[in-house]
PDB file of C-alpha atoms in Angstrom:
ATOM      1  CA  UNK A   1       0.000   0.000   0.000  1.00  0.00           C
ATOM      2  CA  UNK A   2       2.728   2.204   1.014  1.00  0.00           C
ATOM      3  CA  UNK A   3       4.795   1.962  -2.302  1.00  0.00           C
ATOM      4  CA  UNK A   4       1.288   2.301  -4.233  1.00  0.00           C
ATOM      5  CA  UNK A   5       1.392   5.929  -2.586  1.00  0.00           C
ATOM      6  CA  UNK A   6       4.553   6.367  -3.306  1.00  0.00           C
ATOM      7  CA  UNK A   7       4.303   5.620  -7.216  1.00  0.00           C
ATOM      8  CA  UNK A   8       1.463   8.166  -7.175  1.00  0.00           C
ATOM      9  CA  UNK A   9       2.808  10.699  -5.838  1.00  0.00           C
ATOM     10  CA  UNK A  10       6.038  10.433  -8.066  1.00  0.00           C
ATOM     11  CA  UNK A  11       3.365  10.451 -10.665  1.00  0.00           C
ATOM     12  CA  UNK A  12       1.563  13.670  -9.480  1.00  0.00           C
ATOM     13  CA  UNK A  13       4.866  15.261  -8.988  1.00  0.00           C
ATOM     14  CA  UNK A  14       6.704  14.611 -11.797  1.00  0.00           C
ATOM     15  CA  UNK A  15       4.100  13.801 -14.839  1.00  0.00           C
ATOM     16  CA  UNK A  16       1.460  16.277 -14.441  1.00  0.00           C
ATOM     17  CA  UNK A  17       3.096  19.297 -14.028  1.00  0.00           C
ATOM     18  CA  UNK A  18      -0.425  21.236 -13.176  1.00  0.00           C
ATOM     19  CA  UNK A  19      -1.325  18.794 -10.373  1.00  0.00           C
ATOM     20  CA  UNK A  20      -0.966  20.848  -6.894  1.00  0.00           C
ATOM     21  CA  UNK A  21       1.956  18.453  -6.398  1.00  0.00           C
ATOM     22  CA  UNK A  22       4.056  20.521  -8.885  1.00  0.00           C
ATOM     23  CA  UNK A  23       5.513  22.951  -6.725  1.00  0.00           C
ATOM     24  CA  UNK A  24       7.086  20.293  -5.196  1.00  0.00           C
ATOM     25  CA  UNK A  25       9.146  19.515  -8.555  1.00  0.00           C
ATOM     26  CA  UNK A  26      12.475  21.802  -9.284  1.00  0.00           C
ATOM     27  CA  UNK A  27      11.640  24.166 -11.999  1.00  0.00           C
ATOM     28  CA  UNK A  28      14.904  24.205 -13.869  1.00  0.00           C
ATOM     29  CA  UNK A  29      18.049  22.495 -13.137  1.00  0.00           C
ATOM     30  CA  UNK A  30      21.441  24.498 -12.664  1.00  0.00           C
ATOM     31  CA  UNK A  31      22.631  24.077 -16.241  1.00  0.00           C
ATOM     32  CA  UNK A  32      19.183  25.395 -17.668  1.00  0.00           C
ATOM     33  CA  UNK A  33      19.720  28.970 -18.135  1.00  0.00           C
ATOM     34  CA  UNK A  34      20.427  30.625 -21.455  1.00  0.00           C
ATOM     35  CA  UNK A  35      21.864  34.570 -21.767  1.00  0.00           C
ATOM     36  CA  UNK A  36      19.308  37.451 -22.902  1.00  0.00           C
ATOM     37  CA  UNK A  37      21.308  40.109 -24.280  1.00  0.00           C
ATOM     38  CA  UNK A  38      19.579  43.530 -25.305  1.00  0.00           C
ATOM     39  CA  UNK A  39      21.899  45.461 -27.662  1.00  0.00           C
ATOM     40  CA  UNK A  40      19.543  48.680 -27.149  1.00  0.00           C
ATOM     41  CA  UNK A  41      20.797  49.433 -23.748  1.00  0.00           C
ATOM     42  CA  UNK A  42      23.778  47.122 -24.033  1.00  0.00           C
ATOM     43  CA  UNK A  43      22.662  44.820 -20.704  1.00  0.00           C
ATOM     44  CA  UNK A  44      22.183  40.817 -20.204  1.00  0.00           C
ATOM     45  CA  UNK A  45      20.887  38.456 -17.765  1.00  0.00           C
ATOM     46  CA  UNK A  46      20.601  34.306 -17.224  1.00  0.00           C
ATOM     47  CA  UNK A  47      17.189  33.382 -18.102  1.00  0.00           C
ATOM     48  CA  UNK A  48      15.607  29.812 -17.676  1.00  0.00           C
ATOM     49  CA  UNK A  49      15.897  27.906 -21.367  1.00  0.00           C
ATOM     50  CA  UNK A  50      12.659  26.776 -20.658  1.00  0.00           C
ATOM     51  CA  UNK A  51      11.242  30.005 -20.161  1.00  0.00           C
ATOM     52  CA  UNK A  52       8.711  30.889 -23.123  1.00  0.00           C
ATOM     53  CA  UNK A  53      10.070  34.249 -24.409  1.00  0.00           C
ATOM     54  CA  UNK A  54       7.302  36.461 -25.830  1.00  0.00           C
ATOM     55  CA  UNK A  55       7.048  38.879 -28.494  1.00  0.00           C
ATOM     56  CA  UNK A  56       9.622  41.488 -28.335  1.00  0.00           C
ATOM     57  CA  UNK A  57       8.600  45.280 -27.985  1.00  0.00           C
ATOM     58  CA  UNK A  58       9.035  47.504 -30.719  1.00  0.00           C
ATOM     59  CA  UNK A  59      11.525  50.160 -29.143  1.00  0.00           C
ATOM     60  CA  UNK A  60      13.529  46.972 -27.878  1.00  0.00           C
ATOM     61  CA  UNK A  61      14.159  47.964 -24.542  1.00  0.00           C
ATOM     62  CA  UNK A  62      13.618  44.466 -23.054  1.00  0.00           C
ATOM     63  CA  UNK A  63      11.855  41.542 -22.867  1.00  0.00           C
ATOM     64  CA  UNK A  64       9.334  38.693 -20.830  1.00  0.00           C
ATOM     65  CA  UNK A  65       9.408  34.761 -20.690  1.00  0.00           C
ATOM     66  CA  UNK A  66       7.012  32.861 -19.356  1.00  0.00           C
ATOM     67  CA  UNK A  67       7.011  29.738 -17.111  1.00  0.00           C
ATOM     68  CA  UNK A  68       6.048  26.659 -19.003  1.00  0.00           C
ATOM     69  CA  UNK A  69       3.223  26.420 -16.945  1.00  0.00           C
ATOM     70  CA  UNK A  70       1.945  29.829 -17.696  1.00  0.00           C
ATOM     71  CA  UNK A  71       2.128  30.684 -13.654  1.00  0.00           C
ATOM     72  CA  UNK A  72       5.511  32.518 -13.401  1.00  0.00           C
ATOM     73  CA  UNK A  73       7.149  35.076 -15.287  1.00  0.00           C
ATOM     74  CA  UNK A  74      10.502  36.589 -15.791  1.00  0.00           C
ATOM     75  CA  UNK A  75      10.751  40.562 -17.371  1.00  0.00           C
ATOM     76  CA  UNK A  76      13.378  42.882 -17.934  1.00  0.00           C
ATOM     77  CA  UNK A  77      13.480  45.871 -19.386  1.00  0.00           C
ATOM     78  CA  UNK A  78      15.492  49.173 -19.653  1.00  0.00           C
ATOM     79  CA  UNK A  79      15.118  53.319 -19.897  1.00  0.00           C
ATOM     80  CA  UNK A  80      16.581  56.235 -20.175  1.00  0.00           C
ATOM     81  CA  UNK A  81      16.453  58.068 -16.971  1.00  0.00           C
ATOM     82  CA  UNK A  82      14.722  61.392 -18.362  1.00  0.00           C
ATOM     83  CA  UNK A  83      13.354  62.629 -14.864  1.00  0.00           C
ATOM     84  CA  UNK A  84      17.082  62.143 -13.623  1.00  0.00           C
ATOM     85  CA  UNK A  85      15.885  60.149 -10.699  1.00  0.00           C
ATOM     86  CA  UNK A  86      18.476  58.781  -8.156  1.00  0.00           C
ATOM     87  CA  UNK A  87      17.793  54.711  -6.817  1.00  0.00           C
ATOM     88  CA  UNK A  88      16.699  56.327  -3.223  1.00  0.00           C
ATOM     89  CA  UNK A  89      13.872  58.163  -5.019  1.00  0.00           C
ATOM     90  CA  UNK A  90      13.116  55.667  -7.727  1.00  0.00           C
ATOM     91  CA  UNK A  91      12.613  53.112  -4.300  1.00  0.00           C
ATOM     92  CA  UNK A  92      10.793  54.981  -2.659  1.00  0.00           C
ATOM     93  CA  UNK A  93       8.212  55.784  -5.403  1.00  0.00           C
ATOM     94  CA  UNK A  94       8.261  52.150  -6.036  1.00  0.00           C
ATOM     95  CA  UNK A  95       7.214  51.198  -2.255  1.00  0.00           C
ATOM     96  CA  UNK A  96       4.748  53.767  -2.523  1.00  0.00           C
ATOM     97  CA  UNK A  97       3.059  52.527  -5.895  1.00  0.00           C
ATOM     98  CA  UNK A  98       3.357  49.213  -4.387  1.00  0.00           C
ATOM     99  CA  UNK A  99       1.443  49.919  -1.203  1.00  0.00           C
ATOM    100  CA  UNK A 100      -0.934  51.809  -2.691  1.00  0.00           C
ATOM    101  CA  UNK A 101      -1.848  48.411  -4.843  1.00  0.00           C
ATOM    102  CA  UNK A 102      -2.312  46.552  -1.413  1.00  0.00           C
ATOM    103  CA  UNK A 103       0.818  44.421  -2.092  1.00  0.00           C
ATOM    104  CA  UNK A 104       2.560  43.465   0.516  1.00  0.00           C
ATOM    105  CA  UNK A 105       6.687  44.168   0.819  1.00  0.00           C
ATOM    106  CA  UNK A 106       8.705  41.572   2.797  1.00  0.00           C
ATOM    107  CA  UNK A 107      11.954  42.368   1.849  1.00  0.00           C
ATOM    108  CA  UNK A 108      13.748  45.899   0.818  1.00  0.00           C
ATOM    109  CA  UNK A 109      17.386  45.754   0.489  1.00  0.00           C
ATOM    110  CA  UNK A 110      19.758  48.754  -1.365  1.00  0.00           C
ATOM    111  CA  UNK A 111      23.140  49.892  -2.067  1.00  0.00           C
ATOM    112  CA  UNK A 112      24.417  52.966  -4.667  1.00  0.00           C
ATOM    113  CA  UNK A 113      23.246  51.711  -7.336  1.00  0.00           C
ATOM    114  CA  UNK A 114      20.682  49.490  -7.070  1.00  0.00           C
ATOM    115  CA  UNK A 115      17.314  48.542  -5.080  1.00  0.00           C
ATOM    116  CA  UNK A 116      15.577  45.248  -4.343  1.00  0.00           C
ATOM    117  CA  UNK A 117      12.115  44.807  -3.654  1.00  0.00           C
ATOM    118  CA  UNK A 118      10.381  41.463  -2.542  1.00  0.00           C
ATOM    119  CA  UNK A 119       6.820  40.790  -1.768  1.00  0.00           C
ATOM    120  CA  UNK A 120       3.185  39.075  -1.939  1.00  0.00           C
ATOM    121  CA  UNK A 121       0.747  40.334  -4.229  1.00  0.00           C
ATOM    122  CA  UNK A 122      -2.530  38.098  -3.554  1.00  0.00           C
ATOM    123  CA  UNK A 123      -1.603  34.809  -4.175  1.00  0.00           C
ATOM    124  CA  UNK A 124       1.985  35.630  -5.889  1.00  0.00           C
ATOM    125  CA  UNK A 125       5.240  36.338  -5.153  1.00  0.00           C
ATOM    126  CA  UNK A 126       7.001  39.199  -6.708  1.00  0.00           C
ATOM    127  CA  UNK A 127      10.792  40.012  -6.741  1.00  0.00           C
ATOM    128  CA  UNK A 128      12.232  43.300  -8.499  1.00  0.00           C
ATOM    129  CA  UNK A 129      15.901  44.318  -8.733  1.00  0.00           C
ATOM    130  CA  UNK A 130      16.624  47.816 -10.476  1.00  0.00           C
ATOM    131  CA  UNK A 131      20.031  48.449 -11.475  1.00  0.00           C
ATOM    132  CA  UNK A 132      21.261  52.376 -12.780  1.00  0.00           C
ATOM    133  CA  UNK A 133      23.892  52.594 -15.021  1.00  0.00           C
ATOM    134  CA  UNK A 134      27.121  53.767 -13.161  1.00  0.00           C
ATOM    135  CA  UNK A 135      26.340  57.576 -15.477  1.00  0.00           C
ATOM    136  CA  UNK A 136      23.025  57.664 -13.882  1.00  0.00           C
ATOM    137  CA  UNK A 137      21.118  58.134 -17.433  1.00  0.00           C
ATOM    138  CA  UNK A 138      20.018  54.309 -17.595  1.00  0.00           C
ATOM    139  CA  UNK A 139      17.642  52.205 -15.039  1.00  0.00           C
ATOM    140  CA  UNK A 140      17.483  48.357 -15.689  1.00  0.00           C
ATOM    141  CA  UNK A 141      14.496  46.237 -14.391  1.00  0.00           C
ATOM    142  CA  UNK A 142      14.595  42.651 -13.251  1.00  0.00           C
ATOM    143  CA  UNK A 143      10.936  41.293 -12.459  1.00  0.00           C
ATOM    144  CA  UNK A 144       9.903  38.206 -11.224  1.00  0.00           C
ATOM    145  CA  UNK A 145       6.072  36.685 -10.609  1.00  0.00           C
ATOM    146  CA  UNK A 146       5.185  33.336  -9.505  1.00  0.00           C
ATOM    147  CA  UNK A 147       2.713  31.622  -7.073  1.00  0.00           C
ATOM    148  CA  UNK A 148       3.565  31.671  -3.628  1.00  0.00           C
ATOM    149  CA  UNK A 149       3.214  27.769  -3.573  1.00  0.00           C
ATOM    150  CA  UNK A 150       6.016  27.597  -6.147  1.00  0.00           C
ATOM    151  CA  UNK A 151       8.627  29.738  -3.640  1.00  0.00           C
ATOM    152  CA  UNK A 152      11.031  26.594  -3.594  1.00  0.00           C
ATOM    153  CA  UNK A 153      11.102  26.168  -6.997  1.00  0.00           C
ATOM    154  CA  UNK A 154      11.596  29.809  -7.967  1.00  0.00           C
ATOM    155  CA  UNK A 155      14.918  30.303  -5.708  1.00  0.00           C
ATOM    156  CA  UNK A 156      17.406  29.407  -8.255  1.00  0.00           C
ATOM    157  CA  UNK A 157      15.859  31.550 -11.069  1.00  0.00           C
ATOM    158  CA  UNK A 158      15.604  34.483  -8.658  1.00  0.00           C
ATOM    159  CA  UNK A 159      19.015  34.182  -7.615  1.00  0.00           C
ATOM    160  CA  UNK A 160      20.575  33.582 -11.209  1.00  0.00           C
ATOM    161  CA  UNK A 161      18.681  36.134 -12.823  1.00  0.00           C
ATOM    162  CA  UNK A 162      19.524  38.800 -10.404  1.00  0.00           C
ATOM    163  CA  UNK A 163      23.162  37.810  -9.630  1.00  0.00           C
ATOM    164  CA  UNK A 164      23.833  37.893 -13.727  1.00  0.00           C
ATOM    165  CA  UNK A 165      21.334  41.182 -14.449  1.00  0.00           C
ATOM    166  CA  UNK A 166      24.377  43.459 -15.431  1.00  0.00           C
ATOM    167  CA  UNK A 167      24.984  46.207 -17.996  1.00  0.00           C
ATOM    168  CA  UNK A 168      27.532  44.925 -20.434  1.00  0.00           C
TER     169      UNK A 168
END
């Protein structure tokens, strides 16, 4: 009886993705990244290979994959810092929009050129790293969504994504 639970649980786990059991499953292995490079604003990042990456904007300032699954996301982007905006102001507007949505931050962390923001929005999680250009006239966005039930899953991509998010 035991191992008859055991075989369906390796089942739910590992061939049906959408079962509830899923966030149980890794959702990319260490060697599964692959390098987004945007030649616009001249920056690059580790994304996960199996990542779905959708249509790219016109002005080319970035770009968004989606999870397999269609429950997670990864988006970054760039712009030109026109309203000269220094990472202390840009985080606190951030925190502000963010609060104003009802989302929840958990984590805040920042240093002289960058800001990280971490959270629960409803039922997701939602990390966002913002890098300026050592000039000042560039900000770089790192965004990551997922389901809160799919936090253990989602460590490695956060962490690869934003250790690699770099201008070139």
């Amino acid at each position: 009886m035991r191992y008859c639970l055991c075989i369906c649980v390796i089942f739910l786990c590992v061939l049906c993705p959408l079962s509830p059991f899923s966030a149980l499953v890794p959702i990319v292995e260490a060697s599964d990244f692959s390098l987004y490079a945007n030649t616009r604003f001249g920056y690059e990042v580790l994304v996960p290979a199996a990542f779905l990456p959708q249509e790219a904007p016109t002005n080319n300032d970035g770009r968004q994959f989606l999870a397999p699954d269609g429950k997670g996301s990864l988006a970054v982007f760039a712009f030109y810092n026109a309203l000269e905006m220094t990472p202390s102001t840009l985080l606190q507007e951030r925190m502000a929009e963010l609060r104003s949505e009802g989302v929840e931050i958990t984590y805040k962390a920042a240093k002289d050129f960058w800001f990280v923001l971490s959270g629960i929005d409803g039922g997701e999680i939602f990390y966002e790293k913002v890098l300026f250009s050592r000039d000042g006239e560039t900000i770089l966005t790192l965004l990551v969504r997922y389901p809160a039930v799919q936090k253990d899953g989602y460590e490695r991509i956060v962490t690869q994504a934003s250790r690699s998010l770099a201008f070139r």
